[in-house]
Short mmCIF file of C-alpha atoms in Angstrom, two decimals:
data_model
loop_
_atom_site.label_atom_id
_atom_site.label_comp_id
_atom_site.label_asym_id
_atom_site.label_seq_id
_atom_site.Cartn_x
_atom_site.Cartn_y
_atom_site.Cartn_z
CA UNK A 170 42.54 -15.93 15.83
CA UNK A 171 39.75 -17.45 12.85
CA UNK A 172 36.91 -15.21 12.57
CA UNK A 173 34.34 -17.24 13.46
CA UNK A 174 31.18 -17.92 16.24
CA UNK A 175 28.31 -18.16 16.87
CA UNK A 176 25.40 -16.35 18.20
CA UNK A 177 21.76 -18.08 19.00
CA UNK A 178 18.79 -16.70 20.30
CA UNK A 179 16.14 -18.59 23.09
CA UNK A 180 13.27 -16.99 22.45
CA UNK A 181 11.56 -18.29 25.93
CA UNK A 182 7.94 -19.07 25.29
CA UNK A 183 5.36 -19.21 22.26
CA UNK A 184 3.30 -17.17 23.40
CA UNK A 185 4.07 -13.02 24.21
CA UNK A 186 5.89 -13.12 27.80
CA UNK A 187 7.99 -10.51 28.83
CA UNK A 188 9.44 -12.22 32.25
CA UNK A 189 10.92 -15.65 32.61
CA UNK A 190 8.89 -15.32 35.78
CA UNK A 191 5.93 -16.12 33.42
CA UNK A 192 6.84 -19.00 32.50
CA UNK A 193 6.13 -21.94 34.39
CA UNK A 194 8.87 -23.70 36.79
CA UNK A 195 8.80 -26.46 33.75
CA UNK A 196 9.96 -24.39 31.82
CA UNK A 197 12.02 -22.50 32.77
CA UNK A 198 14.57 -26.27 34.10
CA UNK A 199 13.68 -27.20 30.21
CA UNK A 200 15.48 -23.33 29.22
CA UNK A 201 18.25 -23.88 31.40
CA UNK A 202 18.67 -27.41 30.06
CA UNK A 203 18.36 -25.99 26.78
CA UNK A 204 21.21 -23.24 27.86
CA UNK A 205 23.59 -26.24 28.33
CA UNK A 206 22.69 -28.75 25.45
CA UNK A 207 23.74 -25.67 23.29
CA UNK A 208 26.98 -24.80 25.15
CA UNK A 209 28.15 -29.06 24.32
CA UNK A 210 27.27 -28.91 21.36
CA UNK A 211 29.34 -25.49 20.23
CA UNK A 212 32.27 -26.76 22.17
CA UNK A 213 32.71 -29.92 19.78
CA UNK A 214 34.18 -27.58 17.23
CA UNK A 215 37.78 -27.04 18.53
CA UNK A 216 37.77 -23.28 16.87
CA UNK A 217 35.72 -22.38 19.61
CA UNK A 218 37.05 -21.06 22.58
CA UNK A 219 34.74 -19.81 25.04
CA UNK A 220 30.28 -19.82 25.32
CA UNK A 221 28.78 -17.00 26.60
CA UNK A 222 24.76 -17.26 27.71
CA UNK A 223 23.25 -13.69 28.86
CA UNK A 224 19.91 -12.66 29.36
CA UNK A 225 19.01 -8.49 28.79
CA UNK A 226 16.03 -7.17 30.26
CA UNK A 227 14.14 -4.04 29.18
CA UNK A 228 15.97 -1.07 27.44
CA UNK A 229 18.29 0.17 29.54
CA UNK A 230 19.83 -3.07 29.60
CA UNK A 231 20.49 -3.06 26.12
CA UNK A 232 16.97 -5.26 25.54
CA UNK A 233 15.50 -4.28 22.21
CA UNK A 234 12.54 -6.65 22.39
CA UNK A 235 10.64 -7.52 25.20
CA UNK A 236 9.43 -10.82 24.29
CA UNK A 237 10.96 -12.58 27.10
CA UNK A 238 14.59 -14.17 25.58
CA UNK A 239 17.83 -14.51 25.80
CA UNK A 240 21.00 -15.50 23.26
CA UNK A 241 24.36 -17.52 22.93
CA UNK A 242 27.64 -16.02 21.94
CA UNK A 243 30.31 -17.70 21.41
CA UNK A 244 33.46 -16.89 20.80
CA UNK A 245 36.90 -17.97 19.10
CA UNK A 246 39.01 -16.13 21.80
CA UNK A 247 38.80 -16.85 25.93
CA UNK A 248 37.54 -12.45 26.70
CA UNK A 249 40.02 -10.29 29.19
CA UNK A 250 36.88 -10.12 31.49
CA UNK A 251 37.02 -14.10 32.00
CA UNK A 252 41.13 -14.71 31.86
CA UNK A 253 41.10 -11.99 34.59
CA UNK A 254 38.52 -13.74 37.18
CA UNK A 255 40.09 -16.21 36.66
CA UNK A 256 43.55 -15.67 37.21
CA UNK A 257 42.16 -13.89 40.06
CA UNK A 258 40.89 -16.89 41.23
CA UNK A 259 44.05 -19.18 40.15
CA UNK A 260 45.96 -17.11 42.71
CA UNK A 261 43.79 -17.16 45.58
CA UNK A 262 43.80 -20.81 45.22
CA UNK A 263 47.34 -20.75 45.13
CA UNK A 264 47.96 -18.72 48.65
CA UNK A 265 44.39 -21.06 50.18
CA UNK A 266 44.99 -24.06 48.59
CA UNK A 267 40.25 -24.37 48.10
CA UNK A 268 38.50 -22.22 45.70
CA UNK A 269 37.41 -19.30 46.51
CA UNK A 270 33.93 -19.34 45.46
CA UNK A 271 32.90 -22.43 47.81
CA UNK A 272 34.77 -20.23 50.19
CA UNK A 273 32.50 -17.63 50.35
CA UNK A 274 29.49 -20.08 49.97
CA UNK A 275 30.67 -21.45 53.67
CA UNK A 276 31.00 -17.53 54.07
CA UNK A 277 27.86 -16.17 54.07
CA UNK A 278 26.10 -19.66 54.67
CA UNK A 279 27.03 -19.25 57.60
CA UNK A 280 26.38 -15.96 57.82
CA UNK A 281 23.49 -16.21 56.41
CA UNK A 282 23.30 -11.30 56.54
CA UNK A 283 24.46 -11.57 52.47
CA UNK A 284 21.55 -15.18 51.35
CA UNK A 285 18.94 -14.52 49.80
CA UNK A 286 18.22 -18.14 49.09
CA UNK A 287 19.43 -21.32 50.02
CA UNK A 288 18.06 -25.15 48.37
CA UNK A 289 20.19 -28.27 48.68
CA UNK A 290 21.86 -27.75 45.74
CA UNK A 291 22.06 -23.86 44.44
CA UNK A 292 22.46 -20.84 47.02
CA UNK A 293 21.51 -16.89 46.05
CA UNK A 294 23.69 -14.21 47.60
CA UNK A 295 24.11 -10.59 47.35
CA UNK A 296 28.06 -10.44 46.54
CA UNK A 297 30.09 -9.06 49.43
CA UNK A 298 31.28 -5.25 48.13
CA UNK A 299 28.85 -5.98 45.64
CA UNK A 300 28.90 -3.11 42.43
CA UNK A 301 25.54 -2.99 42.01
CA UNK A 302 22.07 -2.21 43.76
CA UNK A 303 20.54 -5.22 44.29
CA UNK A 304 23.20 -7.96 42.38
CA UNK A 305 22.09 -11.35 43.00
CA UNK A 306 25.11 -13.63 42.07
CA UNK A 307 23.64 -17.53 42.01
CA UNK A 308 26.17 -20.29 42.65
CA UNK A 309 25.66 -23.93 43.02
CA UNK A 310 26.56 -25.16 46.42
CA UNK A 311 28.83 -27.54 45.38
CA UNK A 312 32.29 -27.32 43.56
CA UNK A 313 31.75 -26.87 39.70
CA UNK A 314 33.91 -25.14 37.67
CA UNK A 315 31.81 -25.56 33.72
CA UNK A 316 28.10 -24.84 33.60
CA UNK A 317 27.54 -27.10 31.41
CA UNK A 318 28.85 -30.00 33.27
CA UNK A 319 26.06 -29.93 35.27
CA UNK A 320 23.15 -31.87 36.53
CA UNK A 321 19.72 -33.24 35.16
CA UNK A 322 19.16 -31.86 38.98
CA UNK A 323 21.36 -28.94 39.10
CA UNK A 324 19.47 -27.54 35.78
CA UNK A 325 16.33 -28.12 37.64
CA UNK A 326 17.39 -26.74 41.07
CA UNK A 327 19.00 -23.54 39.34
CA UNK A 328 16.09 -22.67 37.05
CA UNK A 329 14.07 -23.28 40.10
CA UNK A 330 15.83 -20.17 42.31
CA UNK A 331 16.40 -18.17 38.59
CA UNK A 332 13.39 -17.96 38.30
CA UNK A 333 12.33 -16.91 42.24
CA UNK A 334 15.29 -14.81 42.52
CA UNK A 335 14.22 -13.22 39.07
CA UNK A 336 11.00 -12.51 40.91
CA UNK A 337 11.97 -11.17 43.97
CA UNK A 338 14.50 -8.26 42.36
CA UNK A 339 11.06 -7.74 39.70
CA UNK A 340 8.46 -6.65 43.37
CA UNK A 341 11.53 -4.71 44.98
CA UNK A 342 12.34 -2.46 42.35
CA UNK A 343 9.35 -2.34 40.08
CA UNK A 344 10.10 -4.22 36.87
CA UNK A 345 13.93 -2.96 36.59
CA UNK A 346 15.38 -3.63 33.60
CA UNK A 347 18.59 -5.83 34.57
CA UNK A 348 21.25 -8.28 32.80
CA UNK A 349 22.04 -11.62 34.22
CA UNK A 350 25.68 -13.61 32.59
CA UNK A 351 26.51 -17.07 33.58
CA UNK A 352 30.32 -16.65 34.35
CA UNK A 353 32.43 -19.90 33.56
CA UNK A 354 35.60 -21.51 31.96
CA UNK A 355 36.56 -21.75 28.54
CA UNK A 356 35.33 -24.97 26.73
CA UNK A 357 38.65 -26.71 26.39
CA UNK A 358 40.49 -25.76 29.53
CA UNK A 359 39.87 -29.34 31.94
CA UNK A 360 37.69 -29.29 35.42
CA UNK A 361 39.61 -26.31 37.29
CA UNK A 362 39.61 -27.03 41.29
CA UNK A 363 39.93 -22.46 41.83
CA UNK A 364 36.77 -21.81 39.38
CA UNK A 365 33.05 -22.34 39.99
CA UNK A 366 30.75 -21.18 37.68
CA UNK A 367 27.99 -18.57 37.94
CA UNK A 368 25.15 -16.36 36.98
CA UNK A 369 25.21 -12.99 37.29
CA UNK A 370 21.58 -11.06 37.87
CA UNK A 371 22.55 -6.78 37.75
CA UNK A 372 19.51 -4.66 38.08
CA UNK A 373 20.58 -1.34 35.61
CA UNK A 374 19.15 0.36 38.85
CA UNK A 375 22.14 3.35 38.68
CA UNK A 376 23.87 4.86 35.47
CA UNK A 377 27.53 3.39 34.82
CA UNK A 378 29.53 7.17 34.19
CA UNK A 379 32.25 8.55 33.51
CA UNK A 380 34.17 8.49 37.33
CA UNK A 381 33.00 4.19 36.31
CA UNK A 382 34.46 4.20 32.87
CA UNK A 383 37.32 6.29 33.60
CA UNK A 384 38.51 3.59 37.13
CA UNK A 385 36.84 0.32 36.92
CA UNK A 386 35.22 1.39 40.67
CA UNK A 387 31.56 1.08 41.38
CA UNK A 388 29.83 3.90 43.18
CA UNK A 389 27.25 1.31 44.96
CA UNK A 390 24.91 3.05 47.23
CA UNK A 391 23.30 0.13 48.39
CA UNK A 392 25.20 -2.22 51.16
CA UNK A 393 25.20 -5.40 49.78
CA UNK A 394 23.25 -6.74 53.90
CA UNK A 395 20.50 -4.18 53.07
CA UNK A 396 19.42 -5.74 49.85
CA UNK A 397 19.78 -8.77 50.21
CA UNK A 398 17.48 -8.81 53.93
CA UNK A 399 14.78 -6.84 51.62
CA UNK A 400 14.54 -9.46 48.87
CA UNK A 401 14.43 -12.27 51.52
CA UNK A 402 11.03 -10.66 52.55
CA UNK A 403 9.39 -10.31 49.36
CA UNK B 82 45.84 2.70 52.19
CA UNK B 83 44.64 5.29 53.47
CA UNK B 84 40.63 5.99 53.19
CA UNK B 85 41.54 9.36 52.54
CA UNK B 86 40.32 11.65 48.81
CA UNK B 87 37.99 14.60 47.02
CA UNK B 88 35.74 14.80 45.22
CA UNK B 89 35.07 18.54 43.70
CA UNK B 90 32.26 19.85 41.41
CA UNK B 91 32.92 22.67 38.76
CA UNK B 92 30.38 24.41 38.24
CA UNK B 93 30.37 25.61 34.55
CA UNK B 94 28.81 29.26 34.71
CA UNK B 95 26.29 31.30 37.41
CA UNK B 96 24.08 30.97 34.61
CA UNK B 97 21.63 27.78 33.63
CA UNK B 98 23.72 26.86 30.62
CA UNK B 99 23.28 22.58 29.79
CA UNK B 100 27.08 23.00 28.07
CA UNK B 101 29.83 23.32 27.56
CA UNK B 102 29.23 24.50 24.04
CA UNK B 103 26.97 27.48 25.33
CA UNK B 104 30.16 29.10 26.89
CA UNK B 105 32.61 31.90 25.09
CA UNK B 106 35.93 30.47 24.67
CA UNK B 107 37.63 32.02 27.05
CA UNK B 108 35.46 30.93 30.05
CA UNK B 109 36.36 27.13 28.15
CA UNK B 110 39.72 27.91 28.56
CA UNK B 111 39.41 28.66 31.98
CA UNK B 112 37.73 25.78 33.16
CA UNK B 113 40.17 23.52 31.74
CA UNK B 114 42.86 25.34 33.72
CA UNK B 115 40.86 25.30 36.89
CA UNK B 116 41.10 21.53 35.79
CA UNK B 117 44.61 21.99 35.80
CA UNK B 118 45.23 24.01 39.06
CA UNK B 119 42.91 21.37 41.07
CA UNK B 120 45.20 18.74 40.12
CA UNK B 121 48.28 20.86 40.89
CA UNK B 122 47.45 21.63 44.04
CA UNK B 123 45.87 18.34 45.16
CA UNK B 124 48.73 16.30 44.49
CA UNK B 125 50.56 17.85 46.71
CA UNK B 126 48.66 15.58 49.26
CA UNK B 127 51.32 13.07 49.20
CA UNK B 128 48.96 10.50 50.15
CA UNK B 129 46.77 11.27 47.09
CA UNK B 130 47.85 8.65 44.24
CA UNK B 131 45.27 9.58 41.49
CA UNK B 132 43.01 12.34 40.20
CA UNK B 133 40.44 11.72 37.74
CA UNK B 134 38.58 14.51 35.73
CA UNK B 135 35.41 13.09 34.59
CA UNK B 136 31.81 14.56 32.70
CA UNK B 137 28.59 13.23 32.65
CA UNK B 138 25.81 14.76 30.58
CA UNK B 139 22.32 13.59 29.74
CA UNK B 140 20.68 11.64 32.80
CA UNK B 141 21.08 8.51 30.56
CA UNK B 142 25.25 8.75 31.74
CA UNK B 143 24.19 9.51 34.84
CA UNK B 144 23.82 13.15 34.97
CA UNK B 145 21.26 14.50 37.51
CA UNK B 146 21.77 17.97 37.03
CA UNK B 147 21.05 19.66 34.19
CA UNK B 148 23.53 22.59 34.88
CA UNK B 149 26.53 21.99 33.22
CA UNK B 150 29.08 21.09 35.13
CA UNK B 151 31.85 18.33 35.33
CA UNK B 152 33.48 16.35 38.06
CA UNK B 153 37.60 15.59 40.39
CA UNK B 154 37.84 12.67 42.11
CA UNK B 155 41.17 11.70 43.13
CA UNK B 156 41.45 8.92 45.04
CA UNK B 157 44.57 7.11 46.98
CA UNK B 158 44.77 4.50 44.84
CA UNK B 159 45.77 3.95 41.18
CA UNK B 160 43.12 2.61 39.07
CA UNK B 161 43.26 -0.41 37.32
CA UNK B 162 42.32 0.35 34.45
CA UNK B 163 44.53 3.59 34.62
CA UNK B 164 47.16 0.64 35.56
CA UNK B 165 45.82 -1.34 32.28
CA UNK B 166 46.50 1.29 30.10
CA UNK B 167 50.01 1.94 31.02
CA UNK B 168 50.80 -1.55 31.54
CA UNK B 169 49.41 -1.35 27.85
CA UNK B 170 51.44 1.51 26.50
CA UNK B 171 55.35 0.73 28.54
CA UNK B 172 54.68 -3.33 26.08
CA UNK B 173 54.52 -1.39 23.41
CA UNK B 174 57.58 0.86 24.28
CA UNK B 175 58.96 -2.57 25.32
CA UNK B 176 58.78 -3.07 21.92
CA UNK B 177 58.66 0.02 19.77
CA UNK B 178 60.80 2.35 21.67
CA UNK B 179 57.77 4.58 20.97
CA UNK B 180 54.72 5.75 22.39
CA UNK B 181 51.58 4.30 20.97
CA UNK B 182 49.81 7.31 21.04
CA UNK B 183 52.33 9.75 19.73
CA UNK B 184 52.25 6.62 16.54
CA UNK B 185 48.89 6.66 16.73
CA UNK B 186 48.48 10.42 15.91
CA UNK B 187 52.01 9.96 13.37
CA UNK B 188 49.41 7.64 11.67
CA UNK B 189 46.07 9.35 11.54
CA UNK B 190 47.58 12.46 10.66
CA UNK B 191 49.07 11.27 7.48
CA UNK B 192 45.96 8.74 7.25
CA UNK B 193 43.40 11.31 7.99
CA UNK B 194 40.77 9.26 7.31
CA UNK B 195 40.08 8.73 11.75
CA UNK B 196 40.44 13.21 11.79
CA UNK B 197 37.33 15.32 13.26
CA UNK B 198 39.93 17.92 14.23
CA UNK B 199 43.33 19.45 14.28
CA UNK B 200 45.38 22.42 15.22
CA UNK B 201 48.98 23.05 15.99
CA UNK B 202 49.22 22.02 19.24
CA UNK B 203 46.31 19.51 19.56
CA UNK B 204 44.19 16.62 17.15
CA UNK B 205 40.66 14.62 17.69
CA UNK B 206 40.19 11.59 16.21
CA UNK B 207 37.67 8.65 16.29
CA UNK B 208 39.67 6.14 17.05
CA UNK B 209 41.14 2.61 15.72
CA UNK B 210 38.48 0.22 16.90
CA UNK B 211 36.90 2.50 18.19
CA UNK B 212 34.77 0.68 21.27
CA UNK B 213 31.24 2.76 20.85
CA UNK B 214 29.15 5.00 18.54
CA UNK B 215 31.43 8.43 17.66
CA UNK B 216 33.46 7.47 19.95
CA UNK B 217 36.30 10.58 20.18
CA UNK B 218 39.58 11.06 21.53
CA UNK B 219 41.14 15.05 22.04
CA UNK B 220 45.17 14.14 22.18
CA UNK B 221 48.12 17.32 22.83
CA UNK B 222 50.28 16.75 19.46
CA UNK B 223 53.64 16.63 21.80
CA UNK B 224 54.42 14.38 23.59
CA UNK B 225 52.93 14.58 27.90
CA UNK B 226 52.16 12.24 30.09
CA UNK B 227 50.59 14.31 32.38
CA UNK B 228 48.15 16.60 31.54
CA UNK B 229 48.64 18.99 34.97
CA UNK B 230 52.00 19.82 33.50
CA UNK B 231 50.50 21.55 30.47
CA UNK B 232 51.39 24.93 28.94
CA UNK B 233 48.93 27.35 29.73
CA UNK B 234 48.60 27.58 25.16
CA UNK B 235 47.83 23.68 25.63
CA UNK B 236 44.96 24.78 28.05
CA UNK B 237 43.98 27.61 25.28
CA UNK B 238 43.95 24.84 22.45
CA UNK B 239 42.24 22.48 24.38
CA UNK B 240 39.83 24.22 25.97
CA UNK B 241 39.53 25.17 21.79
CA UNK B 242 38.79 22.10 19.97
CA UNK B 243 37.14 20.10 23.22
CA UNK B 244 34.31 22.92 22.80
CA UNK B 245 34.24 22.63 18.40
CA UNK B 246 33.80 19.14 19.15
CA UNK B 247 31.71 19.01 21.69
CA UNK B 248 29.44 21.15 19.12
CA UNK B 249 29.67 18.91 16.76
CA UNK B 250 29.14 15.57 17.95
CA UNK B 251 25.82 18.17 19.23
CA UNK B 252 24.55 18.12 16.02
CA UNK B 253 25.70 15.05 14.23
CA UNK B 254 23.90 13.07 17.52
CA UNK B 255 21.39 16.05 18.47
CA UNK B 256 22.06 16.43 21.43
CA UNK B 257 23.66 13.36 22.40
CA UNK B 258 23.94 11.66 26.28
CA UNK B 259 27.72 11.71 26.95
CA UNK B 260 31.00 11.00 29.91
CA UNK B 261 34.19 12.42 28.62
CA UNK B 262 37.18 11.18 30.55
CA UNK B 263 40.57 12.83 31.73
CA UNK B 264 43.16 10.02 31.11
CA UNK B 265 46.73 11.04 32.95
CA UNK B 266 49.31 9.28 34.38
CA UNK B 267 49.54 8.72 38.13
CA UNK B 268 50.17 11.80 40.64
CA UNK B 269 53.05 10.39 41.74
CA UNK B 270 55.39 8.71 38.98
CA UNK B 271 57.73 10.53 36.52
CA UNK B 272 57.81 11.85 33.27
CA UNK B 273 56.37 8.31 31.66
CA UNK B 274 58.27 8.19 27.81
CA UNK B 275 56.01 5.06 26.88
CA UNK B 276 52.34 7.40 28.50
CA UNK B 277 50.32 10.44 27.01
CA UNK B 278 47.35 11.70 28.84
CA UNK B 279 44.36 12.56 26.90
CA UNK B 280 40.39 13.16 26.66
CA UNK B 281 37.85 10.41 26.04
CA UNK B 282 34.58 11.56 25.20
CA UNK B 283 31.94 8.32 25.30
CA UNK B 284 28.23 9.27 23.20
CA UNK B 285 26.04 7.57 25.45
CA UNK B 286 24.13 6.81 22.04
CA UNK B 287 24.25 2.07 22.76
CA UNK B 288 23.65 0.24 26.12
CA UNK B 289 25.86 -1.43 27.44
CA UNK B 290 24.15 -5.30 28.17
CA UNK B 291 25.02 -9.28 29.13
CA UNK B 292 27.92 -9.52 26.61
CA UNK B 293 29.73 -6.37 26.93
CA UNK B 294 29.84 -7.16 30.83
CA UNK B 295 30.20 -10.75 30.34
CA UNK B 296 33.17 -10.09 27.62
CA UNK B 297 34.97 -7.00 28.07
CA UNK B 298 34.77 -6.31 24.20
CA UNK B 299 32.69 -3.93 22.28
CA UNK B 300 29.67 -4.44 19.74
CA UNK B 301 29.84 -1.37 18.10
CA UNK B 302 27.91 -0.58 14.67
CA UNK B 303 29.00 2.77 13.34
CA UNK B 304 32.61 2.27 12.08
CA UNK B 305 34.77 5.01 12.66
CA UNK B 306 36.42 6.73 9.85
CA UNK B 307 32.25 6.79 8.82
CA UNK B 308 31.97 8.67 12.61
CA UNK B 309 35.08 11.10 11.53
CA UNK B 310 34.00 12.19 8.21
CA UNK B 311 30.87 12.80 9.03
CA UNK B 312 32.22 14.98 12.18
CA UNK B 313 34.22 16.64 10.27
CA UNK B 314 31.59 18.05 7.63
CA UNK B 315 29.35 19.46 10.88
#
């Protein structure tokens, strides 16, 4: 493994805004488009294996600056967390011959209980057996393994939903600290039938403590059905 | 898997103490002895597969009470985190024919750079490539896979070192929030040649943020050699 990589910070507005939700829709779309552009550029370097886009908002989510920003770190290795997620999805695909995320989307669209927001191209859900209170995932409804392959229309609708879901979380949880992370397939793997990129939002309303560190299990006092119902209404 | 388990809270003193370090040595030894006794009792139930002993101290480590306490959760399943640690140790054993923790102890005892405290039976180290600033592990020097099999002498010396290491961390980091977790082999596995129980202390001085969630990698701004050197001196 070569000791190379990249770290970039997206400063989300020239004015001192502290949340994406203060930006006009067009600016949020530009930001998501910029995430895509930077990944497409950096993956041209074959030494780079994985790019992770994330946002830390609020001190307890690890943010050291209040000016609204997000980050990109590109690594010369595929992280174990990503590898595990891919392996799990592949095992399900081997069993069902369907992408697990496509199955989740079909189920949640029909069931509606854990659905937060649904547009033509994008769905936001509180996932079944959520690890964290008000954990919310945003997924493209059409199968796609790599975030950076999404179309301009996808980018625009993703941005539209992201801004509104974050606003719902801000209202519901009184402006919580949160992290979001885009989960996407590694740079140089071809289109994956079994993997589906998505964005995970983790509001930081409970602390990770000894039990979670020692087991990897999570204790979540809020059922995702309740969280989704609440978020639909705000 | 049966939906059974246990959750017990150890209240560490009748007076309102907020740290183990305020207790006399004998009381700390009684506490560690009680951890052992409760595991030995609960593992008699064959449905119970794993017992995890942990402490959360301070609000940012997830503690909801300030009166000094620790906890035991017994599960009807071996957690993935534990399974991964066992599998990793077994792979090393298959390669070297030695327990990886025994090798670490031999190296750290000779090298001394990452050693925090060393007694006849117990060692405290800041592990090589620590994930967190001032992460400290306490291990029995003699090979042992199950914490609950330790002798009275082990319990006493473990308690002696634990109290002093926690005190060092309190002084060095100005009374930080922290978690500790005892890592031990699953209840019903026989004595493991490749696994070595130990106690991991994680001071909560940095936040887990989006990068850590998305990758499982950790960014640690304090080299373990510096942390150990500092802890030896306080």
